[in-house]
CSV table of C-alpha atoms in Angstrom, one decimal:
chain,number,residue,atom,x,y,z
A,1,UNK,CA,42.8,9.5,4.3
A,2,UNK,CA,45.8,9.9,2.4
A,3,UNK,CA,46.9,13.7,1.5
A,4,UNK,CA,46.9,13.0,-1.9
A,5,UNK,CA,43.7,11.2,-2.5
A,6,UNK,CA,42.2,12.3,-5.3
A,7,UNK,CA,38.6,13.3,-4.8
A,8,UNK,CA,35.7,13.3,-6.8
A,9,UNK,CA,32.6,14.9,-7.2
A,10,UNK,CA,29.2,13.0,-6.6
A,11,UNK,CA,25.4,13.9,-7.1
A,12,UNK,CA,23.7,12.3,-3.5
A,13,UNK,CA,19.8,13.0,-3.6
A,14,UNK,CA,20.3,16.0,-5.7
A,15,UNK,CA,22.8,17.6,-3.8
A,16,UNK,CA,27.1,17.7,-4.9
A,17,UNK,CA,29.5,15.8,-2.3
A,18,UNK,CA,33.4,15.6,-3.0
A,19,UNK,CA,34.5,11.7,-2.0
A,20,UNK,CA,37.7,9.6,-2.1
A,21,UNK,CA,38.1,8.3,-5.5
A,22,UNK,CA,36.9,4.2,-5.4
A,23,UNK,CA,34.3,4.9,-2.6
A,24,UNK,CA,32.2,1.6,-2.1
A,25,UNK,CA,28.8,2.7,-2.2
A,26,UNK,CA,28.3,0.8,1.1
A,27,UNK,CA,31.0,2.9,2.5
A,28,UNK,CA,29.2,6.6,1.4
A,29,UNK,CA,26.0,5.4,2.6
A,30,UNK,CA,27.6,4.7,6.4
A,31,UNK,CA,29.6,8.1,6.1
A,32,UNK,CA,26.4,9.6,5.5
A,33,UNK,CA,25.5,7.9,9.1
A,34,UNK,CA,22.7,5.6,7.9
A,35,UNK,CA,22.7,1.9,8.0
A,36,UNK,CA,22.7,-0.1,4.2
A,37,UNK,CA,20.1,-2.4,5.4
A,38,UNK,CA,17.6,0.2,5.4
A,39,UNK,CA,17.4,1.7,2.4
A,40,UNK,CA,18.1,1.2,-1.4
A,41,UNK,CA,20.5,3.0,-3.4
A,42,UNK,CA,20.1,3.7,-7.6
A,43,UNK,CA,23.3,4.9,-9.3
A,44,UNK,CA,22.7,6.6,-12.3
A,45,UNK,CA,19.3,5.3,-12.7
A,46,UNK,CA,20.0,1.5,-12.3
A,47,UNK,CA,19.0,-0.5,-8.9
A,48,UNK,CA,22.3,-1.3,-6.8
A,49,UNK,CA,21.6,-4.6,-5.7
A,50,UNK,CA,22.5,-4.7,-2.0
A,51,UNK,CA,24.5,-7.6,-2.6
A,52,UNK,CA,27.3,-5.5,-4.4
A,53,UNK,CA,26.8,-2.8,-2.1
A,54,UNK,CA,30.3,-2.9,-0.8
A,55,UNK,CA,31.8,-3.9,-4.0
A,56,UNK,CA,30.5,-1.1,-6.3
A,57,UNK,CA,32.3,1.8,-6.3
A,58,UNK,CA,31.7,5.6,-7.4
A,59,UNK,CA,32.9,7.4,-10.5
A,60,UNK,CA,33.2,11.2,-10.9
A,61,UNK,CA,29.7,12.3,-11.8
A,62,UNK,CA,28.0,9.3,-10.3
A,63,UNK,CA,23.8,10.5,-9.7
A,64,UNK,CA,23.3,8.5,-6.4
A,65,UNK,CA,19.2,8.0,-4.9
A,66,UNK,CA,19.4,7.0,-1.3
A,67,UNK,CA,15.4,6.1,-0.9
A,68,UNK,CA,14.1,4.3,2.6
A,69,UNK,CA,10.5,3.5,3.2
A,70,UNK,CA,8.2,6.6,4.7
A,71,UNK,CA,4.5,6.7,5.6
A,72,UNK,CA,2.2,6.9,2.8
A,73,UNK,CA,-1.1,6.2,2.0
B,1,UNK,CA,-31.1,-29.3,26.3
B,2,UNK,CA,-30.8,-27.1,23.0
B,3,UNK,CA,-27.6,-26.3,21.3
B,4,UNK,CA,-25.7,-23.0,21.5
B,5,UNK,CA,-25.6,-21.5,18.4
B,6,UNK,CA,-21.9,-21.5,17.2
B,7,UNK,CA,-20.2,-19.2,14.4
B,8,UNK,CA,-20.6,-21.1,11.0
B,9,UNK,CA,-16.9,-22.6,10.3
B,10,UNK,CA,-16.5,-20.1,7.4
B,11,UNK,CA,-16.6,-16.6,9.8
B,12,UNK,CA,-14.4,-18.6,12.7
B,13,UNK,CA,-11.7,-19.1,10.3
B,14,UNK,CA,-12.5,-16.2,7.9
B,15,UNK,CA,-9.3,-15.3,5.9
B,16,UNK,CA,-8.0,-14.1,2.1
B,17,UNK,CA,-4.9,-15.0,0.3
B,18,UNK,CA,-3.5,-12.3,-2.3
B,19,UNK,CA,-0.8,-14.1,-4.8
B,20,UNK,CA,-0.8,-17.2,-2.3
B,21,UNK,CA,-0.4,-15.2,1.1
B,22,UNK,CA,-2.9,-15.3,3.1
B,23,UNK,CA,-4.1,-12.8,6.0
B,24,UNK,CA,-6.7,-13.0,8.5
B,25,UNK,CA,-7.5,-8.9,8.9
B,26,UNK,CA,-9.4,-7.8,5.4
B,27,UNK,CA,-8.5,-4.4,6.2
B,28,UNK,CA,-5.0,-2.3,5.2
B,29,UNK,CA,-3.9,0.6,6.4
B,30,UNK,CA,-2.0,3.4,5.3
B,31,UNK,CA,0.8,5.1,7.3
B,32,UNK,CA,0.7,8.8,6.0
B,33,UNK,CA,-1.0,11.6,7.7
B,34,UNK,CA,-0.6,10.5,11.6
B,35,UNK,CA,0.8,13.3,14.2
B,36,UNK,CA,3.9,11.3,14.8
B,37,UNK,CA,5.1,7.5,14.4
B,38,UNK,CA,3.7,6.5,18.3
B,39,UNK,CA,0.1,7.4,17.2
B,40,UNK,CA,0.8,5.6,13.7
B,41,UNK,CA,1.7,2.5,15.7
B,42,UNK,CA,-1.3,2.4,18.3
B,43,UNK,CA,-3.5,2.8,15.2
B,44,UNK,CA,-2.3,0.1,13.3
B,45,UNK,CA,-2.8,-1.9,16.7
B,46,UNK,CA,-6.3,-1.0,16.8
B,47,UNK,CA,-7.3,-1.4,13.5
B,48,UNK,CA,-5.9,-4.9,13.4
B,49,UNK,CA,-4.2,-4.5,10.3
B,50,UNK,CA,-1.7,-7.0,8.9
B,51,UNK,CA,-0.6,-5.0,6.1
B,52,UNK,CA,0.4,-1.3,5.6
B,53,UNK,CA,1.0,0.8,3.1
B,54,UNK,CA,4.3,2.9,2.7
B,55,UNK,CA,5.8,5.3,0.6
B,56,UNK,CA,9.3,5.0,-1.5
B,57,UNK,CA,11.2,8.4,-0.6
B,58,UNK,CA,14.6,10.1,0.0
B,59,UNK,CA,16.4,9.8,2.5
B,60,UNK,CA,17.3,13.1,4.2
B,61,UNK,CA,20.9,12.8,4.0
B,62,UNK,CA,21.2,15.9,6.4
B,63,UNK,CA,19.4,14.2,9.3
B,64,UNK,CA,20.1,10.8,9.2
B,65,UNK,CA,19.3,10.4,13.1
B,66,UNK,CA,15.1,11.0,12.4
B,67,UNK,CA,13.0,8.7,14.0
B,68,UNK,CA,12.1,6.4,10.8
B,69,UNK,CA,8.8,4.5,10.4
B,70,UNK,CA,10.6,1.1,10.6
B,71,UNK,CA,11.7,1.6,14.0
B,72,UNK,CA,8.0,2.1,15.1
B,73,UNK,CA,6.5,-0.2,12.6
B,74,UNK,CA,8.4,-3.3,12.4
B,75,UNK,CA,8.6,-5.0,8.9
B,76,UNK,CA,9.1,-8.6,10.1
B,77,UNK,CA,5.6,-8.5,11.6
B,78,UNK,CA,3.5,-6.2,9.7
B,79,UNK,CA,3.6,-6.6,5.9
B,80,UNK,CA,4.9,-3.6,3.9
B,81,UNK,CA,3.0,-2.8,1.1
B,82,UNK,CA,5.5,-0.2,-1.0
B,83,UNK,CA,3.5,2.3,-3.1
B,84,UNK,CA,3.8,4.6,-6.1
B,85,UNK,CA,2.0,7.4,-4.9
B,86,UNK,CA,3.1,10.5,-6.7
B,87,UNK,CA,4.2,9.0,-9.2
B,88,UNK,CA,2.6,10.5,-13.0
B,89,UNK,CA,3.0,7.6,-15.3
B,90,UNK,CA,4.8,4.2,-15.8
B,91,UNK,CA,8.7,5.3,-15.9
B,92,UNK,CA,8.2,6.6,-12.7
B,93,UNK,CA,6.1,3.9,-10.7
B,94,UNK,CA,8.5,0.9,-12.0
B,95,UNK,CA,11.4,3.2,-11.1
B,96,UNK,CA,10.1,3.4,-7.7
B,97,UNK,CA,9.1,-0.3,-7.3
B,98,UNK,CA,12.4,-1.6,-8.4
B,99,UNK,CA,13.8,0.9,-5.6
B,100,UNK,CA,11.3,-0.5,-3.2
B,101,UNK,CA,12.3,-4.3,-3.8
B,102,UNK,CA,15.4,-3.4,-2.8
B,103,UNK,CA,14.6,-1.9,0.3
B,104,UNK,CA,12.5,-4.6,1.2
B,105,UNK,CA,13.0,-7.4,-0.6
B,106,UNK,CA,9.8,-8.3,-1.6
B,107,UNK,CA,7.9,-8.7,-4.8
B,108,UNK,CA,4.2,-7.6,-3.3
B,109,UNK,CA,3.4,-3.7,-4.1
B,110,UNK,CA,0.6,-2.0,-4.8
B,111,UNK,CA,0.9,0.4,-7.8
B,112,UNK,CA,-1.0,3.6,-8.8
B,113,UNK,CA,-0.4,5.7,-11.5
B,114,UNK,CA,-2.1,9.0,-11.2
B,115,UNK,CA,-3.7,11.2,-13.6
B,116,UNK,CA,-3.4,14.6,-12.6
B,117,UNK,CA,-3.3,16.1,-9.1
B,118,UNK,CA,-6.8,17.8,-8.4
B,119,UNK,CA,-8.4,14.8,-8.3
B,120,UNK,CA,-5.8,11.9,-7.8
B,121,UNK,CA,-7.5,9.8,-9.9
B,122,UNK,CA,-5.8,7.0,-11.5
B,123,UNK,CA,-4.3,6.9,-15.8
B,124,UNK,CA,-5.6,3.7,-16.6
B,125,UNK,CA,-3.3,3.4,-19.6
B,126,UNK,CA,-0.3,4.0,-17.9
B,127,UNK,CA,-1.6,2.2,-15.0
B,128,UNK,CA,-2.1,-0.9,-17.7
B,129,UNK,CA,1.8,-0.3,-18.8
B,130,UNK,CA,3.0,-0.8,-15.7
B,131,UNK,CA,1.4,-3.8,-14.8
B,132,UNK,CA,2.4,-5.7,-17.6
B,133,UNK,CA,6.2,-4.1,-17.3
B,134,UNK,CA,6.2,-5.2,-13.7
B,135,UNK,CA,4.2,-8.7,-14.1
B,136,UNK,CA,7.0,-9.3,-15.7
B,137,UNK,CA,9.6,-8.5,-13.8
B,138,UNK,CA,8.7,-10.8,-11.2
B,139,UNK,CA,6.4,-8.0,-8.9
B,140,UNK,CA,3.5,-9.3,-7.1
B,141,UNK,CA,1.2,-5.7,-7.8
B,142,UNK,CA,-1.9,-5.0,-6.2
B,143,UNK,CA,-3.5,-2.4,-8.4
B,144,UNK,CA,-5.1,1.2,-7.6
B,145,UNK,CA,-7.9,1.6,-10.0
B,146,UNK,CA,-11.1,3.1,-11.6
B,147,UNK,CA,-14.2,1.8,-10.6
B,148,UNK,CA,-14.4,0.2,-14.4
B,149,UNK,CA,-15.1,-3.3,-14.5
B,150,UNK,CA,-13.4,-3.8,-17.9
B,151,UNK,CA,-10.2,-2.1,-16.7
B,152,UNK,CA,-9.8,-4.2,-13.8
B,153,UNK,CA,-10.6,-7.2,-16.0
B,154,UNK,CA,-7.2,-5.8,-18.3
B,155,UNK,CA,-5.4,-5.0,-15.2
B,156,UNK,CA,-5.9,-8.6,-14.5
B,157,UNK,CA,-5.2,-10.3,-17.6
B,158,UNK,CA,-2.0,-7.8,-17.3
B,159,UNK,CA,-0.8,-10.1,-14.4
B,160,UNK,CA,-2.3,-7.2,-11.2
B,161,UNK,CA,-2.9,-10.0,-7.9
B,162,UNK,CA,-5.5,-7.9,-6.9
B,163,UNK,CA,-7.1,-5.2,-8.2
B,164,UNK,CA,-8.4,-1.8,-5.8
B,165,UNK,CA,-10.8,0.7,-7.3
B,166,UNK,CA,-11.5,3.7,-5.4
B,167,UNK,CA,-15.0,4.2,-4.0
B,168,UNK,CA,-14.0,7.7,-3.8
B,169,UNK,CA,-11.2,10.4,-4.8
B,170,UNK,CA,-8.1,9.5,-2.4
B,171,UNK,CA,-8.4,11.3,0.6
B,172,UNK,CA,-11.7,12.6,0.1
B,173,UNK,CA,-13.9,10.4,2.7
B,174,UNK,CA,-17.1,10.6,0.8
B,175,UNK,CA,-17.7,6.6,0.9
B,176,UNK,CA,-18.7,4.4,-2.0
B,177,UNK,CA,-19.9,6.3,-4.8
B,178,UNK,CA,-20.8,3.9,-7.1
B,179,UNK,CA,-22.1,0.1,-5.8
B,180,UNK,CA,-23.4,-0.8,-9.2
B,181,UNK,CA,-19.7,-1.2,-10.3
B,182,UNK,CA,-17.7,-1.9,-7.5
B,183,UNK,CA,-20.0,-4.9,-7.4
B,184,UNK,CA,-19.6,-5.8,-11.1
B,185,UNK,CA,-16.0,-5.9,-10.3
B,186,UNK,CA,-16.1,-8.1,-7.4
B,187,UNK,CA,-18.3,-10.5,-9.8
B,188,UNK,CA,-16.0,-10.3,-13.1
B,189,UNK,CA,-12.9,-10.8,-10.9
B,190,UNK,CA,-10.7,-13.7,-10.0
B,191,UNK,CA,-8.2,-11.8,-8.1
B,192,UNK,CA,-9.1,-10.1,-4.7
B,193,UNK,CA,-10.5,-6.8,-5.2
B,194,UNK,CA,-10.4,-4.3,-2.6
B,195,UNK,CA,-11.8,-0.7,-2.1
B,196,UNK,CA,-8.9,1.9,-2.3
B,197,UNK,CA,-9.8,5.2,-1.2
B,198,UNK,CA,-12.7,6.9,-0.7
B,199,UNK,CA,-13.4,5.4,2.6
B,200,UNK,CA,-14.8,8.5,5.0
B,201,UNK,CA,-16.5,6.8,8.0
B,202,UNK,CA,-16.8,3.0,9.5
B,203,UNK,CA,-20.3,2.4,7.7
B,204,UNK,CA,-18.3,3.1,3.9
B,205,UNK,CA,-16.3,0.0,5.0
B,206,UNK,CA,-18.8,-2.0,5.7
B,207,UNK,CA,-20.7,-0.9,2.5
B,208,UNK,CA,-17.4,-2.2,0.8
B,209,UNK,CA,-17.5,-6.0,2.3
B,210,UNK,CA,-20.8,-6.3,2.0
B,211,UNK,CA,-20.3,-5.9,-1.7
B,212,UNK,CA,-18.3,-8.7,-1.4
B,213,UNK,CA,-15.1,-7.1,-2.1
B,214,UNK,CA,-12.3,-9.0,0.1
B,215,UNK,CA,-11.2,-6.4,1.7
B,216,UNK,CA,-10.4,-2.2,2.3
B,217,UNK,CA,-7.8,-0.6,1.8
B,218,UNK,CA,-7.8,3.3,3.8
B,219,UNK,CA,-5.2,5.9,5.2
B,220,UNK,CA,-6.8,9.2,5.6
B,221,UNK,CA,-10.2,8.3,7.5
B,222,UNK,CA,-8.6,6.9,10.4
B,223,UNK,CA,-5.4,9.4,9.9
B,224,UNK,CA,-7.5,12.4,10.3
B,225,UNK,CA,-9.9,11.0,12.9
B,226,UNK,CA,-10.3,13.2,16.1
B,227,UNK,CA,-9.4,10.1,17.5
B,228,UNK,CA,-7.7,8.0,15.0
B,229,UNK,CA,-7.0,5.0,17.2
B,230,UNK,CA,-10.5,5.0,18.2
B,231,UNK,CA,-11.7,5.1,14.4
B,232,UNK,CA,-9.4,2.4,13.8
B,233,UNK,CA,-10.9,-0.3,15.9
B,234,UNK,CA,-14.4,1.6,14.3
B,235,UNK,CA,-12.6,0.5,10.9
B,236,UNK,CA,-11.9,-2.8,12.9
B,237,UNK,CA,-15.2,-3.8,13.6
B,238,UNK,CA,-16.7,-2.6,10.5
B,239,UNK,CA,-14.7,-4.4,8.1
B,240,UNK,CA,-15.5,-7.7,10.4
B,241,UNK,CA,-19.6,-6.6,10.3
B,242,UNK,CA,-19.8,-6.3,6.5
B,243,UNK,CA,-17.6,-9.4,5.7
B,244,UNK,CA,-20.1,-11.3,8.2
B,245,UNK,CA,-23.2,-10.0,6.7
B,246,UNK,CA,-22.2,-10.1,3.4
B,247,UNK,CA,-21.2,-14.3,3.9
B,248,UNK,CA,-24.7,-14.3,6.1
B,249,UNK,CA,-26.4,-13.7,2.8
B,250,UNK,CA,-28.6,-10.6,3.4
B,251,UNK,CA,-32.8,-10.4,3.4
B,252,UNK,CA,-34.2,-9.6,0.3
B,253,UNK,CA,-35.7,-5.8,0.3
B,254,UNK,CA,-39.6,-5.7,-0.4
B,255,UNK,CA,-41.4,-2.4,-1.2
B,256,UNK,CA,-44.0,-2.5,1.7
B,257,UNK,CA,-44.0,-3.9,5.4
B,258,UNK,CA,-44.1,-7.0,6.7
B,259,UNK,CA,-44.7,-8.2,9.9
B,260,UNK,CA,-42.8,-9.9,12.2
B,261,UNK,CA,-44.9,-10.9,15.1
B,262,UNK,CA,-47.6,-13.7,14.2
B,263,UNK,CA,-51.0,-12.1,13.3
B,264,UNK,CA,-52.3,-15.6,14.3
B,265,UNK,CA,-53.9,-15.4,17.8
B,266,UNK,CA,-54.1,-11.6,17.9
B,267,UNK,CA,-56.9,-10.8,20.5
């Protein structure tokens, strides 16, 4: 990363991470080691589509939901 | 030579189609509750299942390397079935469903709204919101509901594929509490209705399809079996025994004995 790229300030499952400025959402989720096929992302309350997944980047103050499926009843 | 009796071709080729899919098992299992993913995976092998429940959750962004369901249970052969649970009105259980369309990328769900914790049991009105917001976005949703033969007629009308009272409070294993309308739902409907909760033992199952109901929906009852893979081929064979006798068309009860050797030629 280039010294002076200017971080911002994300909200990922309730919890604050710092990011390069015009993250691809695509590209956060596979920092965060998981793969983009498995799960579903909202940003600020609106579905991603997985489609744009790569194309949609992140804004300062973006509110991120990384959900995957988990057992239930 | 006399014939061998053969199955009538109804129970060979028994099956059920919910918003035109169409499974063979009439049972559906949930995957919460289980000691680890293994013993989730050898139960859903017993209990024959085709479709399973799951829940719409977080990720845990700090342990991205836990074992995750989908890599025990695997989504191109077993049917997932998102749900809403825990979710307190409509906002929520579309909010989740949209979510879960993503992640799977399919329209079939099954939605409950609930009331209030202690007893799990379902809002009907927001219940009724949701449908109708989520008919029309396309969803396929199979419906958690009361055991209310109007409601499930709304639900219904609302655009719910299949409608699933509970027989009992979720999680609770006391079996079918009340017949009388779980059968007047089965008769009003023309979507499959299924028994959702409730289910304690392999006899409550049974009760179920021999209600006529097309199939049962359970989680906790084989879940927190001594042996749940055991309970689930009990589950299994029960769901198979009531759909049999309830297309064998059962004896009429009488008040008083009657005999079933000939009193003819008694000596």
């Amino acid at each position: 990363m280039a010294p002076n790229t200017h971080m911002i300030a994300v909200t990922v499952n309730g919890e604050t991470r710092r990011v390069p400025e015009n993250t691809a959402i695509a590209h956060l989720v596979r920092m965060l080691e998981l793969d983009p096929l498995k799960v579903a992302v909202e940003c600020n309350r609106h579905v991603v589509p997985r489609s744009t997944l790569e194309t949609v980047t992140l804004s300062e103050g973006d509110v991120l939901e990384i959900v995957h499926f988990v057992g239930g009843g | 030579m006399t014939e061998m009796p053969t199955l009538s071709p109804e129970s060979a080729t028994d099956s059920w189609t919910v918003a035109g899919r169409t499974f063979k098992s009439r049972l559906i299992v949930g995957t919460g509750k289980y000691k680890d993913f293994a013993q989730n995976a050898a139960a859903l092998e017993a209990s024959g299942a085709e479709i399973v429940t799951v829940a719409v959750r977080r990720v845990n962004v700090s342990d991205s390397k836990a074992p995750m369901l989908t890599d025990f249970i695997d989504p191109k052969k077993t049917t997932y079935l998102p749900n809403t649970a825990g979710c307190f009105n409509a906002d929520e259980a579309i909010r989740t469903l949209r979510l879960a369309r993503e992640a799977g990328g399919w329209d079939l769900v099954k939605l409950e709204v609930l009331g209030e914790a202690k007893t799990l049991y379902p809002d009907m009105r927001e219940t009724l919101k949701a449908t109708e917001v989520l008919a029309n976005e396309g969803f396929l949703p199979m419906v958690y509901c009361t055991d209310d033969p109007i409601a499930a007629k709304q639900l219904e009308d609302a655009g719910a594929v299949a409608v699933m009272p509970l027989g009992a409070p979720i999680g609770s294993g006391l079996g079918i509490q009340n017949r009388v309308t779980i059968r007047l739902i089965v008769e009003g409907a023309n979507v499959p209705v299924l028994v959702d909760a409730g289910v304690g033992t392999a006899s409550d199952a049974a009760v179920a399809m021999e209600l006529g109901c097309e199939g049962v929906l359970m989680n906790t009852a084989i879940a927190e079996a001594k042996d749940p893979i055991l309970m689930a081929r009990a589950m299994k064979l029960s769901v198979e025994a009531g759909r049999s006798a309830y297309l064998a068309g059962r004896m009429q009860k009488r008040r008083y004995a009657d005999p079933s050797s000939p009193l003819a030629g008694l000596i």
